[in-house]
Short mmCIF file of C-alpha atoms and ligand atoms in Angstrom, two decimals:
data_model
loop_
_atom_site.label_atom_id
_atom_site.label_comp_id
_atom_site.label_asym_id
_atom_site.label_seq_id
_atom_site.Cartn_x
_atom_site.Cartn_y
_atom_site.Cartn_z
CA UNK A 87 89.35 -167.95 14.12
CA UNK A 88 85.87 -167.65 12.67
CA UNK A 89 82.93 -169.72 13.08
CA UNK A 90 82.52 -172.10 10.44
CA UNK A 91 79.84 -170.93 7.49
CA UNK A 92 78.62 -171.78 4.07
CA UNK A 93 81.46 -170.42 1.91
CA UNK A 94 83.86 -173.30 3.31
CA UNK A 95 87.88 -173.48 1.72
CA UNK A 96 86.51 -171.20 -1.21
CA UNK A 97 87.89 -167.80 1.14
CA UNK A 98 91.75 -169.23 0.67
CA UNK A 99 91.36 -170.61 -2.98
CA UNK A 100 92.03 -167.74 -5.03
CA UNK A 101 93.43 -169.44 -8.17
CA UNK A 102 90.61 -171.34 -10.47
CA UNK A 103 92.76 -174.41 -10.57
CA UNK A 104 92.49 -174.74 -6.96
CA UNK A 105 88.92 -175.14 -6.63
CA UNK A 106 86.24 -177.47 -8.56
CA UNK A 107 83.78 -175.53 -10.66
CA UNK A 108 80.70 -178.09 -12.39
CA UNK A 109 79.49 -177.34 -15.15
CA UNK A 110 76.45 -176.36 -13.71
CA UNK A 111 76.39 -174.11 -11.23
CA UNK A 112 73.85 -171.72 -9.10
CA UNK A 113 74.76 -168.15 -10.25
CA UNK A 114 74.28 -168.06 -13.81
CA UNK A 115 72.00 -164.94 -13.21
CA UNK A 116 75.33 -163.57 -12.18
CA UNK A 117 77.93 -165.20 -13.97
CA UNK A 118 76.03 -164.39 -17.29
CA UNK A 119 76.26 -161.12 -17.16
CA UNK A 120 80.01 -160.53 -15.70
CA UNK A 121 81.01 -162.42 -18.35
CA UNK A 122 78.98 -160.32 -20.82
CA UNK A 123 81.25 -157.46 -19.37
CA UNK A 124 84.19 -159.80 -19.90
CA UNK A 125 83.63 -160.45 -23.62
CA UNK A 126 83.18 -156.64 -23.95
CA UNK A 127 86.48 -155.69 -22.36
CA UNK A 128 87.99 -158.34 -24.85
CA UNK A 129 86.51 -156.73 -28.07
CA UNK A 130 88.14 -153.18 -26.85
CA UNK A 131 91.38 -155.22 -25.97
CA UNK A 132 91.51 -154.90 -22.26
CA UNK A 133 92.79 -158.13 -21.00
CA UNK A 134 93.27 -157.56 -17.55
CA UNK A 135 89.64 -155.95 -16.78
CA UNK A 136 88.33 -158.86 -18.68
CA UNK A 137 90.42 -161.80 -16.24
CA UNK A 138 89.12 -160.02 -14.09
CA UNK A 139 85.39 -159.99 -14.55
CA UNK A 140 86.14 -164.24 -15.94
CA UNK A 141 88.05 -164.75 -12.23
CA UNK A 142 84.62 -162.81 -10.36
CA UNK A 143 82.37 -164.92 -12.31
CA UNK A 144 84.20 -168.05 -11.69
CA UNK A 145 84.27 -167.73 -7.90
CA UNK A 146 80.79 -167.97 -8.39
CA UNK A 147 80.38 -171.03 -10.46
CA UNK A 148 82.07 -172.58 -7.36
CA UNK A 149 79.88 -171.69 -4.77
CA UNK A 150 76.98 -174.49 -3.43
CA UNK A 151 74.24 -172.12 -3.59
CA UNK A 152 72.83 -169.10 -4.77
CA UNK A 153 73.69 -165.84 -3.67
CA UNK A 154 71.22 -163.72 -2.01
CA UNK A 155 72.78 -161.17 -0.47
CA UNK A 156 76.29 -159.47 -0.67
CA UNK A 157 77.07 -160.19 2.53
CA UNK A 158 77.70 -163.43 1.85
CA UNK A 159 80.44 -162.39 -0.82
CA UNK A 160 82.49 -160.72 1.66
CA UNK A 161 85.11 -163.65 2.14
CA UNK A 162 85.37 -164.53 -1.22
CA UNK A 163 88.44 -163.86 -3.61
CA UNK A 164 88.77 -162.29 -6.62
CA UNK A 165 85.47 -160.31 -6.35
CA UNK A 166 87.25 -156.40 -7.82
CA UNK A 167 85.11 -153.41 -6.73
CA UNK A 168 83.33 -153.36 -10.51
CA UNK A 169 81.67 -157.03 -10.30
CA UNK A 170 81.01 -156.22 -6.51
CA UNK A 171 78.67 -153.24 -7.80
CA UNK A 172 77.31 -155.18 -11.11
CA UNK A 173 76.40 -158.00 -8.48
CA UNK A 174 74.98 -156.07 -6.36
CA UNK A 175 72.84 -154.26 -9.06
CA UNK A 176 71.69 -157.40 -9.99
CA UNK A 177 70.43 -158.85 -6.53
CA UNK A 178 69.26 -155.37 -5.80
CA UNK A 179 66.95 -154.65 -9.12
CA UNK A 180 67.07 -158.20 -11.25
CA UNK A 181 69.30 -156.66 -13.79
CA UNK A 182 72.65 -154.40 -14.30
CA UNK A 183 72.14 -151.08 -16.03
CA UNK A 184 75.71 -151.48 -17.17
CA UNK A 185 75.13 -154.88 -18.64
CA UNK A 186 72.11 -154.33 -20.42
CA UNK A 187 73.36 -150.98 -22.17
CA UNK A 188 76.57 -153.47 -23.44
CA UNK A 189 74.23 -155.88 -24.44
CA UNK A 190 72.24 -153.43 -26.66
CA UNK A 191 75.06 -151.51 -28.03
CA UNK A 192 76.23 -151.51 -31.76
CA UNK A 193 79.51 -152.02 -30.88
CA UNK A 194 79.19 -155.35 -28.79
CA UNK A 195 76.39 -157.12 -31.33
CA UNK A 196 78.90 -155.87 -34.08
CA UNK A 197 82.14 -156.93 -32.61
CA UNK A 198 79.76 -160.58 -31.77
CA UNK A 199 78.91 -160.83 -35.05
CA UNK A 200 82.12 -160.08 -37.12
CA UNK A 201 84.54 -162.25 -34.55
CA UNK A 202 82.02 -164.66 -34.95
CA UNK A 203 83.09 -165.70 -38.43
CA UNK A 204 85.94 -168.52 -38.34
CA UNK A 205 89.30 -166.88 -38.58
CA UNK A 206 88.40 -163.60 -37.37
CA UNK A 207 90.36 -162.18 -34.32
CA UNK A 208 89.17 -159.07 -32.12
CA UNK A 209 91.29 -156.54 -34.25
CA UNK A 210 90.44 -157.56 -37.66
CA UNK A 211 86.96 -157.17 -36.24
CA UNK A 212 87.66 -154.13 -34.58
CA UNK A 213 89.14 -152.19 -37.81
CA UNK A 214 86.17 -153.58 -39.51
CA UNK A 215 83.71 -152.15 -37.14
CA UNK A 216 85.37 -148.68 -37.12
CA UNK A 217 84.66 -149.04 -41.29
CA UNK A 218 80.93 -149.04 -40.86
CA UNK A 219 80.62 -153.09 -41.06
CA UNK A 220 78.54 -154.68 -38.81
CA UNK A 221 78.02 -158.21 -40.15
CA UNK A 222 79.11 -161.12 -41.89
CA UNK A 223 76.70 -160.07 -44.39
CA UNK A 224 78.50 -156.60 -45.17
CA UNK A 225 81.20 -158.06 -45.55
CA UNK A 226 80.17 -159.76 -48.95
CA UNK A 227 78.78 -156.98 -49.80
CA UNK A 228 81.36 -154.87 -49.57
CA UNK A 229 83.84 -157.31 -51.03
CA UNK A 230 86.24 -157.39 -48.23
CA UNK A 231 89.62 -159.21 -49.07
CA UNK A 232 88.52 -162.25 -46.97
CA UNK A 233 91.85 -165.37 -45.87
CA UNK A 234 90.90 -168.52 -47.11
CA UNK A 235 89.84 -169.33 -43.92
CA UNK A 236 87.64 -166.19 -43.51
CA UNK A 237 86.05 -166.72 -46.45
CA UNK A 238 85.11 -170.25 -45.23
CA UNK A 239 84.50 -168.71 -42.20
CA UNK A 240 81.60 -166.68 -44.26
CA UNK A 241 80.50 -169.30 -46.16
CA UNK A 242 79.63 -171.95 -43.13
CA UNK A 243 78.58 -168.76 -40.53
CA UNK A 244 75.16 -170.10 -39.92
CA UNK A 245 76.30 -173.56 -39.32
CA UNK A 246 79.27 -172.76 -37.28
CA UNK A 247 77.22 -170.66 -34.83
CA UNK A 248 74.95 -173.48 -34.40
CA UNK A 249 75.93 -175.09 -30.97
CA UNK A 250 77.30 -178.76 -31.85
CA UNK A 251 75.39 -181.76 -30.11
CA UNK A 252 77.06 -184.39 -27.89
CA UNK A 253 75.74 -186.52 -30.20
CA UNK A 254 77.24 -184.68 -33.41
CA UNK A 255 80.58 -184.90 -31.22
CA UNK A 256 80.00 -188.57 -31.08
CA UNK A 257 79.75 -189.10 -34.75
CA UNK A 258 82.82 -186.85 -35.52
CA UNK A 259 84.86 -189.22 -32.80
CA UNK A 260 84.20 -192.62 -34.96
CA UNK A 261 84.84 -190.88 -38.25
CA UNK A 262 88.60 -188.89 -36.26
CA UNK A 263 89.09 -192.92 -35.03
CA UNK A 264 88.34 -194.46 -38.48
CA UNK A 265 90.51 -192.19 -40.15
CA UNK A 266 93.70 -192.44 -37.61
CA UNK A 267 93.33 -195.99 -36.52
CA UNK A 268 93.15 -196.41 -40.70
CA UNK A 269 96.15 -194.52 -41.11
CA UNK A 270 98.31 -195.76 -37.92
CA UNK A 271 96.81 -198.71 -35.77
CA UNK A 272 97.58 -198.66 -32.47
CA UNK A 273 97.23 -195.35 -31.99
CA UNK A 274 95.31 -193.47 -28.90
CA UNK A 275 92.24 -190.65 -29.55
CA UNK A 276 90.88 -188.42 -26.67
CA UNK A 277 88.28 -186.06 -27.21
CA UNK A 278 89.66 -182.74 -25.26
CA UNK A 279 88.33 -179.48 -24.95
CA UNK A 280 84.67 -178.85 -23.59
CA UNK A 281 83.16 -182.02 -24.40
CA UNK A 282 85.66 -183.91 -22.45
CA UNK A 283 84.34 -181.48 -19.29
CA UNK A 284 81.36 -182.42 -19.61
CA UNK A 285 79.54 -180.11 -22.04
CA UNK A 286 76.41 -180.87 -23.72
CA UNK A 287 77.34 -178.73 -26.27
CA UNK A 288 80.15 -176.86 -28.03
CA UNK A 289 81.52 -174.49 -30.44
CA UNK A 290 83.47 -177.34 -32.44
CA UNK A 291 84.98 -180.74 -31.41
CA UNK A 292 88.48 -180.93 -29.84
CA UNK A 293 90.64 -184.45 -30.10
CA UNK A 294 93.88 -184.79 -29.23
CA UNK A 295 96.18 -187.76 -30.98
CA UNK A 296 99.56 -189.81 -29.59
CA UNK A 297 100.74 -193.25 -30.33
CA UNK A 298 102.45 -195.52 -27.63
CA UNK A 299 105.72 -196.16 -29.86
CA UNK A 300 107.67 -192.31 -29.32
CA UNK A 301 108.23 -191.05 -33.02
CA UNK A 302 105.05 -192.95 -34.73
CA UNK A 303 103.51 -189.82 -34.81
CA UNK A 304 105.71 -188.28 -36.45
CA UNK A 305 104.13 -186.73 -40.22
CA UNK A 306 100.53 -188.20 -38.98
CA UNK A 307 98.31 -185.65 -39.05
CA UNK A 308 99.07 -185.49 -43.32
CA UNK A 309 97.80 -188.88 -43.52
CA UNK A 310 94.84 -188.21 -41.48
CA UNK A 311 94.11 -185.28 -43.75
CA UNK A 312 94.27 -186.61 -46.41
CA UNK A 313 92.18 -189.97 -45.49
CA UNK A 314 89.27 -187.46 -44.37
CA UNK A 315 89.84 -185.71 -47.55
CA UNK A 316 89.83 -188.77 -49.91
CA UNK A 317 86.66 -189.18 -47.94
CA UNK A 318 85.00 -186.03 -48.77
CA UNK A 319 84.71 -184.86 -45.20
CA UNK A 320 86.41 -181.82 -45.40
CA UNK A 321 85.08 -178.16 -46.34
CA UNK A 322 88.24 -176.76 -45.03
CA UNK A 323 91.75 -177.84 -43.11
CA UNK A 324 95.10 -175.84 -42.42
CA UNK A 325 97.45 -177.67 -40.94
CA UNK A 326 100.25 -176.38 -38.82
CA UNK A 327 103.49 -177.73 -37.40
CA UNK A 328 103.87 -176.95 -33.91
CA UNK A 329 104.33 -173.31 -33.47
CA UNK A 330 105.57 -173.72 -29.59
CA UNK A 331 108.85 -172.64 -30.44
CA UNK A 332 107.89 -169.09 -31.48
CA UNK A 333 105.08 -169.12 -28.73
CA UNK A 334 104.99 -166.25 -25.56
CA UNK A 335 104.23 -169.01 -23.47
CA UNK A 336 107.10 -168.53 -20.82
CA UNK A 337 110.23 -169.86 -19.98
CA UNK A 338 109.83 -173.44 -20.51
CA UNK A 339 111.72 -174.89 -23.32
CA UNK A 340 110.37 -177.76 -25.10
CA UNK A 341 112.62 -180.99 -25.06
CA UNK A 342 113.94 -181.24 -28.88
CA UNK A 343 111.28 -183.44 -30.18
CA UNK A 344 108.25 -180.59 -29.80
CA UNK A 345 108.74 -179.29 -33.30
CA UNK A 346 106.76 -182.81 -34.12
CA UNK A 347 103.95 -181.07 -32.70
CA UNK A 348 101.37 -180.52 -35.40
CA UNK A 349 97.85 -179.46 -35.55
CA UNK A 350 94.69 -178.85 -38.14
CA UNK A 351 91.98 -176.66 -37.43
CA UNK A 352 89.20 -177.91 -39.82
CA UNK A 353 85.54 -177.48 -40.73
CA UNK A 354 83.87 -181.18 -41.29
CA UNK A 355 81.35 -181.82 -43.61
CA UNK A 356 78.68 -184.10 -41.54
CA UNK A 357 75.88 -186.15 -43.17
CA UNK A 358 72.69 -185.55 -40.80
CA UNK A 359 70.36 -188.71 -40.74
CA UNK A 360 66.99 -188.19 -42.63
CA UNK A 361 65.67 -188.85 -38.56
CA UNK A 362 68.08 -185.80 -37.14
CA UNK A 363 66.69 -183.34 -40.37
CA UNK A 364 63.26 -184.13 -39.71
CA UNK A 365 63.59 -183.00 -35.83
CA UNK A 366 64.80 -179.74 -37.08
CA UNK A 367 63.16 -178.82 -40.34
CA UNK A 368 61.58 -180.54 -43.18
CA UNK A 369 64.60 -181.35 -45.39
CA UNK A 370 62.88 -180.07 -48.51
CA UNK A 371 62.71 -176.33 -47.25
CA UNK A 372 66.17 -176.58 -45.50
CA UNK A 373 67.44 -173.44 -46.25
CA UNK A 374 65.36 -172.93 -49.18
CA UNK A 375 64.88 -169.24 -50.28
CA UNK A 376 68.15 -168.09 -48.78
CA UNK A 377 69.48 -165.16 -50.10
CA UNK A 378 71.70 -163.54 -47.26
CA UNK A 379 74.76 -165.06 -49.18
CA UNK A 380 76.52 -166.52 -45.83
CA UNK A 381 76.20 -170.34 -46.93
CA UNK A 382 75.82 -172.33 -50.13
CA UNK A 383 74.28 -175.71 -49.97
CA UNK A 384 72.15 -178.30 -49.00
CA UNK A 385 69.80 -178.32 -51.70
CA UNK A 386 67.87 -181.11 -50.64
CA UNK A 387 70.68 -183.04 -48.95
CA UNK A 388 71.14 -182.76 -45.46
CA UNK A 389 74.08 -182.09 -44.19
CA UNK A 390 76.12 -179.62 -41.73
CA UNK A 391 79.65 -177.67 -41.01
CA UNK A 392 80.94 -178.48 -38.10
CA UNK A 393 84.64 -177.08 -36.63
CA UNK A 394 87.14 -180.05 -36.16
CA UNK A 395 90.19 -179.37 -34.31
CA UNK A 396 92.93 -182.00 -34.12
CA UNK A 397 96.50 -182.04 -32.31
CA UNK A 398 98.66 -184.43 -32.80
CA UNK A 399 101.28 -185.26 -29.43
CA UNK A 400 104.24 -187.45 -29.09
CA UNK A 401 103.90 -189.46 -26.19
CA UNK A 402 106.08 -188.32 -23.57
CA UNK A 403 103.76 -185.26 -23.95
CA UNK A 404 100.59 -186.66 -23.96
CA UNK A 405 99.66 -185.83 -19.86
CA UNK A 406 101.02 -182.33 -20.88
CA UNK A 407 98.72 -181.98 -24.16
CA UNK A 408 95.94 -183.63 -22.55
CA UNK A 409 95.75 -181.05 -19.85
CA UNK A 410 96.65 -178.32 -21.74
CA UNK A 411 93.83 -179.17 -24.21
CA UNK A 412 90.95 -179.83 -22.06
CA UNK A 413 90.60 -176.30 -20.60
CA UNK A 414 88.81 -174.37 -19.71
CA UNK A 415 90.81 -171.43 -21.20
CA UNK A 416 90.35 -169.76 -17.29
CA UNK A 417 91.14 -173.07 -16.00
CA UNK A 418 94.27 -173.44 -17.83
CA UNK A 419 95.34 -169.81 -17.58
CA UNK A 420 94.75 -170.52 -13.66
CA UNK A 421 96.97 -173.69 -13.51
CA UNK A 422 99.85 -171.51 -15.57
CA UNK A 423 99.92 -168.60 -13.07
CA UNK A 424 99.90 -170.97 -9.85
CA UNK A 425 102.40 -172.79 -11.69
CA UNK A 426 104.57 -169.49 -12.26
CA UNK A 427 103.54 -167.80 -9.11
CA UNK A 428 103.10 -170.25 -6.28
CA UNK A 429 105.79 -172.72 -7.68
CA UNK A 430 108.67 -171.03 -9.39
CA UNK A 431 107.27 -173.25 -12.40
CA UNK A 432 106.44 -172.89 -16.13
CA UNK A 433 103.73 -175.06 -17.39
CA UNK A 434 102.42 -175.53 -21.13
CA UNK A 435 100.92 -177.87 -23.04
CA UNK A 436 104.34 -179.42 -24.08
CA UNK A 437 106.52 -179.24 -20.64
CA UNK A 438 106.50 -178.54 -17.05
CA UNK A 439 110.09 -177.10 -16.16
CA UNK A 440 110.70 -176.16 -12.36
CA UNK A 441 113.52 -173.57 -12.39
CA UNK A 442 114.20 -173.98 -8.61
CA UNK A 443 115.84 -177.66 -9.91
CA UNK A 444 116.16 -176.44 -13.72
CA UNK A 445 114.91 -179.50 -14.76
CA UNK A 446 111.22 -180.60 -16.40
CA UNK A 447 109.78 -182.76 -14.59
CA UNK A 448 108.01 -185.65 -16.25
CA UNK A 449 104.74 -187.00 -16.40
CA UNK A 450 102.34 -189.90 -17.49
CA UNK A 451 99.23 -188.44 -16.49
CA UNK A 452 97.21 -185.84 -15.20
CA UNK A 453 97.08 -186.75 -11.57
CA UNK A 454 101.20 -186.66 -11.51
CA UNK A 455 101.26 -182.96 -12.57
CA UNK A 456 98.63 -181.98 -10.43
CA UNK A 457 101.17 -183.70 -7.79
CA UNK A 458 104.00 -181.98 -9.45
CA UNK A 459 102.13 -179.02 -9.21
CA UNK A 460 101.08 -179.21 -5.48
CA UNK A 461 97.24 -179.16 -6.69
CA UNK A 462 94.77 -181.01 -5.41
CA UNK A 463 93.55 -183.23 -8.90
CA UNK A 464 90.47 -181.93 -10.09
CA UNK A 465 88.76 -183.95 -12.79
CA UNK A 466 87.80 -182.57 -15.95
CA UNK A 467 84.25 -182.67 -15.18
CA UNK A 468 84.99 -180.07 -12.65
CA UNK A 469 86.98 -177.65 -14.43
CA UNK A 470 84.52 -175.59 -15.85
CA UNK A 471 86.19 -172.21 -14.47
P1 GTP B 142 83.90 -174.82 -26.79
O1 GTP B 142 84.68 -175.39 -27.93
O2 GTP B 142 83.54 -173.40 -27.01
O3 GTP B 142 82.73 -175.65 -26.43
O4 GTP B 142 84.83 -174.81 -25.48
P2 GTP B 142 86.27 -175.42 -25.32
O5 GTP B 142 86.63 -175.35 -23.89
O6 GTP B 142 86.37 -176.75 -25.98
O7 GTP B 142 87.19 -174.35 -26.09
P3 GTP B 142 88.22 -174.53 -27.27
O8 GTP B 142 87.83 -175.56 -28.23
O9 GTP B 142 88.44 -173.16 -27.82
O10 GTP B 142 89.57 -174.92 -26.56
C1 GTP B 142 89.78 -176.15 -25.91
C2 GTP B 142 91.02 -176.12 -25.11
O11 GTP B 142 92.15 -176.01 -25.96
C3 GTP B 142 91.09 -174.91 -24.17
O12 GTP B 142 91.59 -175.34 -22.94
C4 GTP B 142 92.09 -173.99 -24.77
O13 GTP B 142 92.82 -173.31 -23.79
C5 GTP B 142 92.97 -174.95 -25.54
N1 GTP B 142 93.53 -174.29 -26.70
C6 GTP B 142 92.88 -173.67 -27.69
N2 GTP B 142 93.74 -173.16 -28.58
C7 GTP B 142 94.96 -173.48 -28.14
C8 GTP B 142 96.29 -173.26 -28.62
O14 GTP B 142 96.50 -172.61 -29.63
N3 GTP B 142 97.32 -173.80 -27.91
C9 GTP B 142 97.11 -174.52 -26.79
N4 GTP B 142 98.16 -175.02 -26.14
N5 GTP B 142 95.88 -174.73 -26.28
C10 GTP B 142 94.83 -174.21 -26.95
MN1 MN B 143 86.18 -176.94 -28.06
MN1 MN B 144 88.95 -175.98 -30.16
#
């Protein structure tokens, strides 16, 4: 046995879900740029090099210090041969050749920039790119056929790249609760996603939906819609039912009842107070003299797009949902491969089926399918993988 040292459990905790990660951590000057390499291997569609650099960098959100010196690393899992050397680059000259020469090529600020526009995925993007366009910009001015939700996607760019506040999160909660509690009392509201980790800010605002009574939910998220739209607080919604069914997610069936399942990805239209415009900019020159095209609006009124997204669960899924939904995506991928590898299980957001017993096993929380899972719980403030 070795003597006890400052990496503690971390050497036997391969999997994400097995380990608490904070939000803030001690090796951004690493983590940044691994997952810099990550995001690149996801615009040229290599998946597995890109878990691979988001696993290396997470091992390293874990850790209670710094890292000096690669020595220290030796113990640790998940750290491939590639992030060994970018790390090592890094502690050895301040920055990674490889990382900077990503950072400044066409390619990666292209691919950014075009799969930064709502409803753009990394191969629209990519075919794009390989056209000559490099922005949301050329785009319009090449007159791409643009989805509806591209072309929103173009018209709120600016705004929707614009981190949302905590406090923009907390405004969107009491208009989501007006609007469902107005529509079906009694029922329950969680902000998910990164917000409900913790985050100070986030790319949009995640809330998941249930109601006590089984089958209340059922045809809700219409009504919701439509209140918010009666409203005028809308720029944009699509609604889906439940697409589970038709999902890759694995083996698990869904009990009967998952096709209720719906959700609405949506782009809010949020009055700023006079007080929140002034901290930014004088609301008078607000985006005056635009001309890039991107957005229409504000003339003289001060408001902002921000990206909504709602799910609606029945009940008996809610623990599911709620886990499923409050990430982070390497968190979540985590908990599904432990589930599948360690367990003999298949997890989603709907069901947790154990095919040793073929049965699901239920659950009316979080803690009882970490049990289920044989995990340690880990609270969401400390699954920032
Ligand atoms: P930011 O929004 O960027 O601040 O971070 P976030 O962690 O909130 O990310 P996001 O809103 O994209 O996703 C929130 C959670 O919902 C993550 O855990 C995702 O894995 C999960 N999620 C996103 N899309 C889907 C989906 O289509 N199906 C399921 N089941 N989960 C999803
Ligand atoms: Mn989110
Ligand atoms: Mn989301």
């Amino acid at each position: 046995p070795k003597p006890c040292e400052v990496t503690p459990a971390i050497i036997t905790k391969s999997y994400a879900c097995q380990r608490r990660t904070p939000l803030k951590h001690h090796n951004s000057f690493l983590t940044e740029p691994l997952e810099i390499l990550a995001e690149n291997a996801e615009f040229s569609e290599n998946e597995g090099r890109s878990i691979a650099f988001r696993r290396s960098a997470s091992v390293l959100k874990a850790l209670p210090r710094a890292v000096r010196a690669m020595d220290e690393l030796k113990d640790l899992p998940c750290l491939g041969e590639h992030s060994l050397r970018v790390i090592k680059e890094i502690l050895e000259d301040g920055t990674s050749s490889e990382v900077e020469s990503t950072r400044q090529s066409e390619q990666f600020q292209a691919m950014k920039a075009l799969t930064g526009v709502f409803g753009v995925g990394v191969r629209t993007a990519d075919r794009w790119f390989r056209e000559g366009l490099r922005s949301p910009l050329d785009l319009v001015h090449t007159g791409q056929k643009l989805s509806h939700t591209q072309q929103a996607g173009v018209q709120h760019y600016n705004d929707l790249n614009t981190p949302v506040t905590k406090k923009e999160a907390m405004v969107i909660s009491d208009i989501v609760e007006r609007a469902v509690k107005a529509v079906l009392p009694g029922a329950i509201i969680i902000l998910t996603g990164g917000f409900r980790r913790g985050k100070e800010v986030g790319h949009d605002v995640d809330f998941l939906i249930t109601h006590p009574e089984e089958g209340a939910e059922e045809r809700l998220m219409p009504k919701i819609v439509n209140w918010l739209e009666d409203q005028g607080l809308l720029l944009y919604q699509k609604t889906t039912r439940n697409s589970y069914l038709e999902s890759k997610d694995g083996p698990a069936r869904p009990p009967s009842n998952m096709d209720r399942f719906e959700r609405c990805f949506s782009i809010f239209r949020l009055e700023q107070t006079k007080v929140d415009c002034d901290e930014h900019v004088d609301a008078s020159s607000y985006n005056s003299g635009r001309t890039d095209g991107t957005e229409e609006r504000h003339s003289g009124s001060s408001w902002r797009a921000v990206r909504v997204d709602l799910v609606v669960s029945p009940y008996s899924q809610f623990a599911f949902a709620t886990l499923g939904w409050t990430g982070s995506k390497l968190f979540e991928r985590e908990l599904r491969r432990w589930a599948g590898q360690e367990k003999g299980m298949s997890l989603s957001s709907h069901a947790l089926y154990d095919s040793k017993q073929q049965r699901y096993l239920q659950a009316n929380s979080e803690e009882e399918l970490f049990a289920h899972l044989g995990l340690e719980y880990i609270p969401p403030s400390e699954r920032n993988a």
